[in-house]
Short mmCIF file of C-alpha atoms in Angstrom, two decimals:
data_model
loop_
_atom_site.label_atom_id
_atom_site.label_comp_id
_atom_site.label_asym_id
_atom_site.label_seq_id
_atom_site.Cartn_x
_atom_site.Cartn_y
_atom_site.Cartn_z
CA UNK A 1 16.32 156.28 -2.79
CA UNK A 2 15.59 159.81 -1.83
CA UNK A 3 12.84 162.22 -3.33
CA UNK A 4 14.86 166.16 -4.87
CA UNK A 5 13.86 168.39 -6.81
CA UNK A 6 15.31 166.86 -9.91
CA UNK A 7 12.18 164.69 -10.05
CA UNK A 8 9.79 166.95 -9.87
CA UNK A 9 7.82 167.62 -13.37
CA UNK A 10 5.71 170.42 -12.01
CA UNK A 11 2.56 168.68 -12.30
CA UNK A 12 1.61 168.15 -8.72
CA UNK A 13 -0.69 164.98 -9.15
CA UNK A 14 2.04 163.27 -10.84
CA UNK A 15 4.84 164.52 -8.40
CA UNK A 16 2.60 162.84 -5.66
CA UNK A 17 2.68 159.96 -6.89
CA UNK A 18 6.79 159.70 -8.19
CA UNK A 19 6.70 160.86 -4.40
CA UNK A 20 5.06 157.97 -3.38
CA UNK A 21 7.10 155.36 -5.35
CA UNK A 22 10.24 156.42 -3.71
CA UNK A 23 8.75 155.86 -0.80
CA UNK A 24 7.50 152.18 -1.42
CA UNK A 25 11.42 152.14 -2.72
CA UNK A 26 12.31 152.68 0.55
CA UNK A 27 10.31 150.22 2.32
CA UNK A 28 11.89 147.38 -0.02
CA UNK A 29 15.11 148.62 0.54
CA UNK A 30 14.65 148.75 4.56
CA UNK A 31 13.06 145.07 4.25
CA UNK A 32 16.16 143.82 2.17
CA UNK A 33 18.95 144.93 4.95
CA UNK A 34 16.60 143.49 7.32
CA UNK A 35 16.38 139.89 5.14
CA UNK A 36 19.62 139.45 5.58
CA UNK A 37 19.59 137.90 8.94
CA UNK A 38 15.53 137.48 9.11
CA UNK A 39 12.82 136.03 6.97
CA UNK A 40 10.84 138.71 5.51
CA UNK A 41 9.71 136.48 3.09
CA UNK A 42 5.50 137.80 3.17
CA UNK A 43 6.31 141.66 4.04
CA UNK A 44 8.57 141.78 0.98
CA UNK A 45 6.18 140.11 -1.37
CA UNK A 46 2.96 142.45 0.33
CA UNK A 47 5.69 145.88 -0.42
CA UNK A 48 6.48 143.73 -4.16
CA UNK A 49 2.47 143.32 -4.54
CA UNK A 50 2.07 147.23 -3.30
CA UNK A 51 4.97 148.47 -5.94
CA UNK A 52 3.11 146.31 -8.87
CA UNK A 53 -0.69 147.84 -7.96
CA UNK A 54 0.56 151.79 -6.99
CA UNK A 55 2.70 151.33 -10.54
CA UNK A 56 -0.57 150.42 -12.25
CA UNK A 57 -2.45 153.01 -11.06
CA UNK A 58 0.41 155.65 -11.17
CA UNK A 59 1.16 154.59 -15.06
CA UNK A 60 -2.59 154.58 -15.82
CA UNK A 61 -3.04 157.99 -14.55
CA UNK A 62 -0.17 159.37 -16.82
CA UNK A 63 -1.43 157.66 -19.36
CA UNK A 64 -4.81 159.01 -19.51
CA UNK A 65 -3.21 162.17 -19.21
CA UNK A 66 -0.92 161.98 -22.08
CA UNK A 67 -4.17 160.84 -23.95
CA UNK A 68 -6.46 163.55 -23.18
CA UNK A 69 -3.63 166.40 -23.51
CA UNK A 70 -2.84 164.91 -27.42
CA UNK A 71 0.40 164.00 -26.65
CA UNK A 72 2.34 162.11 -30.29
CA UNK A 73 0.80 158.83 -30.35
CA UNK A 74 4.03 157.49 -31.24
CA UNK A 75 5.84 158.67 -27.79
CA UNK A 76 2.45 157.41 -26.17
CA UNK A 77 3.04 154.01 -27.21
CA UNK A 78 6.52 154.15 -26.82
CA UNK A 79 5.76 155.42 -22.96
CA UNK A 80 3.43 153.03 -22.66
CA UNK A 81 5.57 150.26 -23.34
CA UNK A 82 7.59 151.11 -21.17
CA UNK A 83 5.20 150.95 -18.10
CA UNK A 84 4.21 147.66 -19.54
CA UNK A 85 7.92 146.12 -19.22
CA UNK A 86 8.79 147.26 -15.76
CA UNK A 87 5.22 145.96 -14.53
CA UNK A 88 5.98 142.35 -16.67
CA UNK A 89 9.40 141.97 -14.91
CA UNK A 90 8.21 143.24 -11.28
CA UNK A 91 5.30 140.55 -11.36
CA UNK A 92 7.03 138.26 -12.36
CA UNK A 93 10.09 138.36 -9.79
CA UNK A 94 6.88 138.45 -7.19
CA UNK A 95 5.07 135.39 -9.00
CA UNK A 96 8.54 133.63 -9.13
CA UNK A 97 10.42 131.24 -5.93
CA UNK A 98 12.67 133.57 -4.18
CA UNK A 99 11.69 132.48 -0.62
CA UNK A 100 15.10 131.04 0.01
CA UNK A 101 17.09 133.90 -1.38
CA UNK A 102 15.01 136.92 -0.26
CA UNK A 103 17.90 139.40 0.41
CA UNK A 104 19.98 138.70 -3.20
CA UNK A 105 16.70 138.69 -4.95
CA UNK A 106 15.31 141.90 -3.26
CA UNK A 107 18.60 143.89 -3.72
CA UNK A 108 18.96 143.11 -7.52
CA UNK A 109 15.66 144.01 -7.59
CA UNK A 110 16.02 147.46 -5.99
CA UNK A 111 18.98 148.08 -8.76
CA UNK A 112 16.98 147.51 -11.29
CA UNK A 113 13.47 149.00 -10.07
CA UNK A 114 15.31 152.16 -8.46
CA UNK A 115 17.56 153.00 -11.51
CA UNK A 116 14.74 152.07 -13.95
CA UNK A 117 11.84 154.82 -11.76
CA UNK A 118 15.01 157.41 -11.74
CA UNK A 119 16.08 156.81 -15.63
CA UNK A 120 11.94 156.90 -16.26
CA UNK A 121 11.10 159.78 -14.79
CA UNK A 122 14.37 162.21 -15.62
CA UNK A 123 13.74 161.20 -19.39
CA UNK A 124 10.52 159.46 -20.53
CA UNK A 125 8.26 161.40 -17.84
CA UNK A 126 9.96 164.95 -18.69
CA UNK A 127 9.10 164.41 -21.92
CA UNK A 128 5.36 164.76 -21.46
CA UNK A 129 5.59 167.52 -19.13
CA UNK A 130 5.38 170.38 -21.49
CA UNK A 131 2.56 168.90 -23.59
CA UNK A 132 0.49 168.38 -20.17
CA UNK A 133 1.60 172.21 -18.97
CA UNK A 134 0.69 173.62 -22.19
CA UNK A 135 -3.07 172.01 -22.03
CA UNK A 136 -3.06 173.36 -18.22
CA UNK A 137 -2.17 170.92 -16.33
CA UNK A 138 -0.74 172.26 -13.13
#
């Protein structure tokens, strides 16, 4: 999963940190060719465990910025909700027993995670981006 220009909202906090998620993408996804003939069992669940935290932080941050720019409180929520479902289903894959199945569980989870940060951030993201501009952030 490669970083363009496509993903970029202009805002360079938040670009930073999109920046950053691709490349925690990137370490799961070099960690689930490598499961396939080794265990990799604790350095996938440490990169799982890094996604979940940086996610937290990451959605917190936008969040607070949606809140302080007035951004609709109905997208809010609706944003919000979001970041709350893809954290849910990443902890719980990490809480879950996957030890024995490491590379099937880590590649379904790299569809999912790297088509749901993509989908996120072309639509839900953008659509905060001219609220945030327009109250100066830059």
């Amino acid at each position: 999963m490669n970083w363009n220009a496509k993903f970029a909202t202009g805002i360079g906090t938040i670009d930073a940190q999109h920046r950053r998620l691709f490349e925690i993408c990137g370490e799961l996804q070099d960690l689930a060719e490598k499961a396939k003939t080794e265990d990799r069992y604790e350095q996938i669940r440490l990169v799982l465990k890094d996604l979940t935290d940086y996610t937290v932080a990451h959605f917190g941050l936008e969040e607070k910025y949606m809140q302080e720019s007035g951004y609709s409180e109905r997208d809010y929520a609706y944003h919000k909700m979001e970041h709350d479902a893809f954290v849910a289903k990443v902890s719980k894959i990490l809480d879950g027993d996957w030890e024995d199945n490491q590379h099937q569980t880590v590649s379904k989870l790299l569809v999912f995670v790297t088509a749901w940060i993509k989908a996120h951030i072309l639509d839900t993201d953008m659509k905060y981006v001219a609220t945030l501009k327009a109250k100066g952030y830059k």
